[in-house]
mmCIF file of C-alpha atoms and ligand atoms in Angstrom:
data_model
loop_
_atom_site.group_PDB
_atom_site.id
_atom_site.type_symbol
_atom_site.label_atom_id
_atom_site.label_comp_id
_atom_site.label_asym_id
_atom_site.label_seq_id
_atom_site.Cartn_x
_atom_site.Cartn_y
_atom_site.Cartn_z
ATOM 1 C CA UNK A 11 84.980 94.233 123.743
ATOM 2 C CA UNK A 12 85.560 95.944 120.478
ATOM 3 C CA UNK A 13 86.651 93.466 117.215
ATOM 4 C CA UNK A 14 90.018 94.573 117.280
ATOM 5 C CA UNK A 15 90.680 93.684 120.681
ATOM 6 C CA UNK A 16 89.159 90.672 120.630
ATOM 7 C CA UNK A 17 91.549 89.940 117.506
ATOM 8 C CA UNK A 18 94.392 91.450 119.449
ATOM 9 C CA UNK A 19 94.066 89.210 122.067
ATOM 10 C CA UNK A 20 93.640 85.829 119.906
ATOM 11 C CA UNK A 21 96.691 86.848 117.760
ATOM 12 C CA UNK A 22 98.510 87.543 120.930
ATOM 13 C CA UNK A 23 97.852 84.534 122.332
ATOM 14 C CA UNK A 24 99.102 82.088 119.578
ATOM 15 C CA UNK A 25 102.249 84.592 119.601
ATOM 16 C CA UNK A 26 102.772 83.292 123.042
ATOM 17 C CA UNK A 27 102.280 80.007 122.624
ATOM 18 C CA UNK A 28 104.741 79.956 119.033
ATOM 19 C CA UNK A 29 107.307 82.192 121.717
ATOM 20 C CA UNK A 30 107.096 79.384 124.649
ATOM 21 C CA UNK A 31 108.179 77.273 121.598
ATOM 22 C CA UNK A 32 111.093 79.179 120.907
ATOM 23 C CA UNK A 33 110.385 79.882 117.356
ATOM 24 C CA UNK A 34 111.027 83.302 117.011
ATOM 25 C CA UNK A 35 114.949 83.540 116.817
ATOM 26 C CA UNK A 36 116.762 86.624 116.294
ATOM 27 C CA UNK A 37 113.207 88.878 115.789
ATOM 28 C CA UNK A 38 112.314 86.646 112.785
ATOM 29 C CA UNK A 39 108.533 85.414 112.417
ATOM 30 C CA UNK A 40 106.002 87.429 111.714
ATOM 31 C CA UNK A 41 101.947 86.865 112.451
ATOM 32 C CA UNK A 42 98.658 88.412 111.776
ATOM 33 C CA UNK A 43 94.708 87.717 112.055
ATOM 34 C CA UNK A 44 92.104 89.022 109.975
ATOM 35 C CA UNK A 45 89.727 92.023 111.756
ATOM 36 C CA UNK A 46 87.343 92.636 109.378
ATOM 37 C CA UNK A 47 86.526 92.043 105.653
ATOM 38 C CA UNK A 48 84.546 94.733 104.386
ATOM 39 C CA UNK A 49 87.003 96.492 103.919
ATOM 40 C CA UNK A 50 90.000 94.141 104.499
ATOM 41 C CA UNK A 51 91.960 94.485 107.175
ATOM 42 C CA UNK A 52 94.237 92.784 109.580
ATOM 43 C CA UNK A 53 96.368 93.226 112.432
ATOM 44 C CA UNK A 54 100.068 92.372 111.769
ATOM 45 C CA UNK A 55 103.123 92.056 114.297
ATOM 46 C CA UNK A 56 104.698 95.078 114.376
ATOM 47 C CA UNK A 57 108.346 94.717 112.225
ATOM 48 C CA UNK A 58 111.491 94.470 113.480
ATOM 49 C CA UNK A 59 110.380 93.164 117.373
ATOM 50 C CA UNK A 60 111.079 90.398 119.840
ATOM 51 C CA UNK A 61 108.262 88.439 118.871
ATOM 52 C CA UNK A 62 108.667 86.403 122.516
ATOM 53 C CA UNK A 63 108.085 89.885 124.506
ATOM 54 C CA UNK A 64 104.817 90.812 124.532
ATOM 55 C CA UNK A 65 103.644 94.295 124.426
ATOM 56 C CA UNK A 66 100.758 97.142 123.401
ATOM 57 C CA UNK A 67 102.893 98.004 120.260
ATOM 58 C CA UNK A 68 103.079 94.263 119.241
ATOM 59 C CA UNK A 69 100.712 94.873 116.543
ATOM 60 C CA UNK A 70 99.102 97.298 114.108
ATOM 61 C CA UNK A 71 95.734 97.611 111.507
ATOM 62 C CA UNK A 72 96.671 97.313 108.003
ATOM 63 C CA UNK A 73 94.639 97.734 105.094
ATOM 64 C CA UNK A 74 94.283 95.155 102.373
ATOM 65 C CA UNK A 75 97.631 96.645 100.293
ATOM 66 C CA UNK A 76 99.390 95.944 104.210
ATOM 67 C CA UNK A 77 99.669 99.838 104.604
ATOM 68 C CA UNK A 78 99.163 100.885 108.027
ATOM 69 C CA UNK A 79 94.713 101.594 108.522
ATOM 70 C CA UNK A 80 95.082 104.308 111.340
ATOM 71 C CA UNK A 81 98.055 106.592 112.650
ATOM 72 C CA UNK A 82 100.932 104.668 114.125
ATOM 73 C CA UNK A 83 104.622 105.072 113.987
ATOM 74 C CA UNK A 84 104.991 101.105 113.984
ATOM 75 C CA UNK A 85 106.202 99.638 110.679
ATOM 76 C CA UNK A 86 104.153 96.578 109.676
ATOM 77 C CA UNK A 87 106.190 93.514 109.208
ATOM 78 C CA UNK A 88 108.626 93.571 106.092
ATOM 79 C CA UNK A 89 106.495 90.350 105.269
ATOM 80 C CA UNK A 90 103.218 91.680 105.581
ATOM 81 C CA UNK A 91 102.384 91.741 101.428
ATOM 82 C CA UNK A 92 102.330 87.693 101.579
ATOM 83 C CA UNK A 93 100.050 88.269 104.151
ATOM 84 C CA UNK A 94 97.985 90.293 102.313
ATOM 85 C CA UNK A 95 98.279 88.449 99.093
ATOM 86 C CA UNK A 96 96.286 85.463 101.449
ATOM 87 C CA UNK A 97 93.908 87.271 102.789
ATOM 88 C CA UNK A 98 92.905 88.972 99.184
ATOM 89 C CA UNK A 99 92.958 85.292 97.882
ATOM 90 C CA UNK A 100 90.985 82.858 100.358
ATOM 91 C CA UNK A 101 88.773 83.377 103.395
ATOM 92 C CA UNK A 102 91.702 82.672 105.822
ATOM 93 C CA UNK A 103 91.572 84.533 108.944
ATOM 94 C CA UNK A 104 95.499 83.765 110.757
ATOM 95 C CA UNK A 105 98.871 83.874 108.906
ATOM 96 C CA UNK A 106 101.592 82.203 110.868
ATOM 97 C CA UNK A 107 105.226 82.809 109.930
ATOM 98 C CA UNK A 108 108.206 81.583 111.587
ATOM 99 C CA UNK A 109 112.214 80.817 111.065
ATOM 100 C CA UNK A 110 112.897 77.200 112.411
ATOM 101 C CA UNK A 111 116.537 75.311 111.726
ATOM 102 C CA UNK A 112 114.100 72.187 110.723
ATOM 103 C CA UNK A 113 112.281 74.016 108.141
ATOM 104 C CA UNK A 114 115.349 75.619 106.689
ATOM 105 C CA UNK A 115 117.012 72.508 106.235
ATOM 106 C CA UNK A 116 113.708 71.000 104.759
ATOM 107 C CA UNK A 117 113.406 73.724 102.637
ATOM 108 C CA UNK A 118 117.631 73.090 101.480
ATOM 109 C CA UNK A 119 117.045 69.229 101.283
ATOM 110 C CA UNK A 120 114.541 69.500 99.087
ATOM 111 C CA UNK A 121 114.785 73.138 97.068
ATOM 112 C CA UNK A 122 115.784 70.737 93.774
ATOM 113 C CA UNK A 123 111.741 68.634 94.069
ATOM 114 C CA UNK A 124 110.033 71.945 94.364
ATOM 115 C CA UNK A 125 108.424 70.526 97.043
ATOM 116 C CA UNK A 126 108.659 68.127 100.124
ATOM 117 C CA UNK A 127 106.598 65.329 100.785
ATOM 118 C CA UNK A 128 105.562 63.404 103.760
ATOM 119 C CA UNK A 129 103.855 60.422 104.394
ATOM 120 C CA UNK A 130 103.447 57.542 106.680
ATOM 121 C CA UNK A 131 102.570 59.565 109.800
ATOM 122 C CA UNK A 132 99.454 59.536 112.222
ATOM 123 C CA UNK A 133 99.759 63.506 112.273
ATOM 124 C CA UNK A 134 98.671 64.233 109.010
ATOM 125 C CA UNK A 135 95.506 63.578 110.834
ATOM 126 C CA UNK A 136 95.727 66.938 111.531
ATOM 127 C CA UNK A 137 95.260 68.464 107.869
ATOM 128 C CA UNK A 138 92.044 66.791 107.887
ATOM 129 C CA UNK A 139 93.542 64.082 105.757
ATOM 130 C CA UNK A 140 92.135 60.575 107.397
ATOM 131 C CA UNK A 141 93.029 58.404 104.241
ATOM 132 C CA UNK A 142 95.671 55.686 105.408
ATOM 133 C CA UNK A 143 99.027 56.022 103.652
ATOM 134 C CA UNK A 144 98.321 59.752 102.696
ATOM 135 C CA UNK A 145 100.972 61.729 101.605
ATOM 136 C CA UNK A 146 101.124 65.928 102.208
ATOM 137 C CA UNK A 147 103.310 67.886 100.131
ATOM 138 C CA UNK A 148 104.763 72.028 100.899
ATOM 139 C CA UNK A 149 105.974 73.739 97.724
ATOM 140 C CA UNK A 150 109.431 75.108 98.165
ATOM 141 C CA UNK A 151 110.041 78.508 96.481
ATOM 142 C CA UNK A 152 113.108 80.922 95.970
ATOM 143 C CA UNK A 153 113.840 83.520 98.716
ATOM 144 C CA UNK A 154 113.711 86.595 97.147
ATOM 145 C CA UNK A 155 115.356 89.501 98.749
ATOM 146 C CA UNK A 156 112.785 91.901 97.030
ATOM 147 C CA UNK A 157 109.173 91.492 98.690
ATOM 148 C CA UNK A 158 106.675 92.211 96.241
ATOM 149 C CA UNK A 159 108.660 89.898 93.993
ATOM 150 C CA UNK A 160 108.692 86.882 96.865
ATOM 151 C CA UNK A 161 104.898 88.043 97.010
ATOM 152 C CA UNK A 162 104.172 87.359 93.493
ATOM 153 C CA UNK A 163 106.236 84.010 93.586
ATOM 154 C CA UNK A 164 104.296 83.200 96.906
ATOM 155 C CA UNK A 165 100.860 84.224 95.460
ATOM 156 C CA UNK A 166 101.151 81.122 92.637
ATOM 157 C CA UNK A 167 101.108 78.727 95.995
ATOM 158 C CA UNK A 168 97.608 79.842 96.951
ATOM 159 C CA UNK A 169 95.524 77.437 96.389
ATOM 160 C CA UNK A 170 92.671 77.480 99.316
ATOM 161 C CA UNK A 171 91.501 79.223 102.678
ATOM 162 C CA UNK A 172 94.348 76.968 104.414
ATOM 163 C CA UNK A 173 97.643 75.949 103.201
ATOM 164 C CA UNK A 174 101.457 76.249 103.886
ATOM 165 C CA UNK A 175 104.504 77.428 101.769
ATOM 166 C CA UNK A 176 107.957 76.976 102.435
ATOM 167 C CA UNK A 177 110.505 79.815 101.229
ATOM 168 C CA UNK A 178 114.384 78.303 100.996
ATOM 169 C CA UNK A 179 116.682 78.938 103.826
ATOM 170 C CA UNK A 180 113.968 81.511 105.104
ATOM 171 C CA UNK A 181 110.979 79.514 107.144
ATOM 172 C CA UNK A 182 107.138 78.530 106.673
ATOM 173 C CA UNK A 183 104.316 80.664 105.886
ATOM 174 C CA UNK A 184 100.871 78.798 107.239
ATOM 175 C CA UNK A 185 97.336 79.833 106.899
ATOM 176 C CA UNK A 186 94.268 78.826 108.217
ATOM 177 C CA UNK A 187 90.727 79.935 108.597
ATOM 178 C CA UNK A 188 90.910 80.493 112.335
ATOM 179 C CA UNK A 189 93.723 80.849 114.454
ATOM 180 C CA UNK A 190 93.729 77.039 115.694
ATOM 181 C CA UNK A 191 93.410 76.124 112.498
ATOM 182 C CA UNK A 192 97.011 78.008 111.450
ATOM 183 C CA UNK A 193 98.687 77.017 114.482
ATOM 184 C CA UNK A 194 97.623 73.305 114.456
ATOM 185 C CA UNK A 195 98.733 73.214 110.985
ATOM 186 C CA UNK A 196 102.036 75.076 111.351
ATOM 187 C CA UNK A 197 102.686 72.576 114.820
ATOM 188 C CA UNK A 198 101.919 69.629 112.305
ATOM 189 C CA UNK A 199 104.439 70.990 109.235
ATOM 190 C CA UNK A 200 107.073 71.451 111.935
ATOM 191 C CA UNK A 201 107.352 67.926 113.908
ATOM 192 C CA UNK A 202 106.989 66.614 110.045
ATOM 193 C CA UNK A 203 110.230 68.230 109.632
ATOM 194 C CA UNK A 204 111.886 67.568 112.694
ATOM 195 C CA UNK A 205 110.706 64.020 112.051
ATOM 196 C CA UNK A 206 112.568 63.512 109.128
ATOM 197 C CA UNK A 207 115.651 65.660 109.726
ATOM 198 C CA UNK A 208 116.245 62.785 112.846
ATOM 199 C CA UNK A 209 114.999 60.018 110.512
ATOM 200 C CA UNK A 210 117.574 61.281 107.966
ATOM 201 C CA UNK A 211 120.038 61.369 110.708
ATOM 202 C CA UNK A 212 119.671 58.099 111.793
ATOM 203 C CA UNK A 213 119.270 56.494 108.751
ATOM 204 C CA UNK A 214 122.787 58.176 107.959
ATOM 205 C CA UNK A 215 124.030 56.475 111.235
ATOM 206 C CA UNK A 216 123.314 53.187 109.663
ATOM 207 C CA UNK A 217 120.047 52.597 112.363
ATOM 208 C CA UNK A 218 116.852 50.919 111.562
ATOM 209 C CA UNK A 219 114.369 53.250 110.957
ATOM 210 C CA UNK A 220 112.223 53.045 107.400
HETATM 211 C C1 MRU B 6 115.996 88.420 111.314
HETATM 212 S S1 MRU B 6 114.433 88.159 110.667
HETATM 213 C C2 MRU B 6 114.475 88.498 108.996
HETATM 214 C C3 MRU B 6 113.296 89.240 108.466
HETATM 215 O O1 MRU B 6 113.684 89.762 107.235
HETATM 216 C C4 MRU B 6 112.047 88.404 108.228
HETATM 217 O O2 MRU B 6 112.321 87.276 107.469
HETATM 218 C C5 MRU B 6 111.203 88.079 109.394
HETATM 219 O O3 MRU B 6 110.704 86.971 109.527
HETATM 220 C C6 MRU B 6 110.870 89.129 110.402
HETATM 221 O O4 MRU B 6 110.707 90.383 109.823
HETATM 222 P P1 MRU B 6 109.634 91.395 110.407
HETATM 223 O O5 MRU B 6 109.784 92.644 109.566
HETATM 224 O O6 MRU B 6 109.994 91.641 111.858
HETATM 225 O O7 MRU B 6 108.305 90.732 110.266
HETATM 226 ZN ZN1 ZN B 7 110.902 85.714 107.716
#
């Protein structure tokens, strides 16, 4: 089996797996896995798609600028320089991208911080974080309509070969070195949020919760 479908397949598999969570609304989310890094290049969902259908046009080879690496008439995903601006930065292989209503309002709660923080929860675990008490913190940046501009604000936010980013009123980039890693860390940002969107809620409601 050639690299690329090997790649293919992986990338298509977490695709299914963020689908069967319904977090792909209205053909928002975009994903892509790293094929080879001599020269760079990726495959990225194809834009514009129903990311919960799953097809042989779901994805295309880009190049390390996100241009398309061999003949297609598929448009990479409007998103795909802040995928390149990872892969050019860090050894991540995965970049997972998705729209949730938790990690808009997140991202609205807590635009003024410049970041959200979140502590006080066994799942942290899964950063790799085992201190007790430790907190993890998302920067929150503007959503700029213009993509190389969001790519430059983005690109400040790269810090290491994983990490997360959340654009306001828009949804979460996540990286990772492998696949898992991406996915585990995007499934551990989002019940963070929905966490304390319900904790907010109920706190609101006048119920005991800390
Ligand atoms: C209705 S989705 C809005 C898009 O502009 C974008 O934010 C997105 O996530 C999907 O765009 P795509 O070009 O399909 O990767
Ligand atoms: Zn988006």
């Amino acid at each position: 089996m050639s690299i690329v479908v090997k790649k293919w397949n992986e990338l298509a598999e977490v695709k299914a797996e963020l689908a069967a969570r319904d977090w792909f609304f209205a053909t928002s989310g975009n994903l892509s896995i790293k094929v080879t890094d001599d020269p760079l290049t990726f495959l990225v969902t194809a834009s514009g798609k129903d990311k919960r259908k799953q097809t042989d046009e779901d994805f295309l080879l880009v190049d390390a600028a996100g241009k398309p690496a061999e003949e297609t008439n598929l448009k990479p995903s409007a998103e795909t320089l802040l995928h390149a601006e990872i892969y050019g930065r860090t050894n991540a292989g995965c970049v997972l991208h998705v729209h949730t209503v938790d990690n808009n309002l997140i991202s609205e709660l807590y635009a003024q911080n410049g970041e959200a923080v979140f502590s006080g929860q066994e799942i942290i675990k899964a950063f790799g974080i085992w201190e007790e008490n430790a907190a993890v913190r998302i920067p929150i940046i503007d959503n700029y309509a213009d993509i190389p501009t969001l790519a430059r604000e983005f690109a400040n936010y790269i810090h290491g070969d994983a990490g997360a980013v959340l654009i306001q009123n828009h949804g979460i980039t996540v990286w990772g070195r492998t696949a898992f890693e991406a996915k585990k860390h995007l499934e551990a940002w989002e019940f963070l949020f929905r966490w304390q969107v319900k904790r907010l809620l109920l706190q609101r409601a006048g119920l005991p919760v800390g």
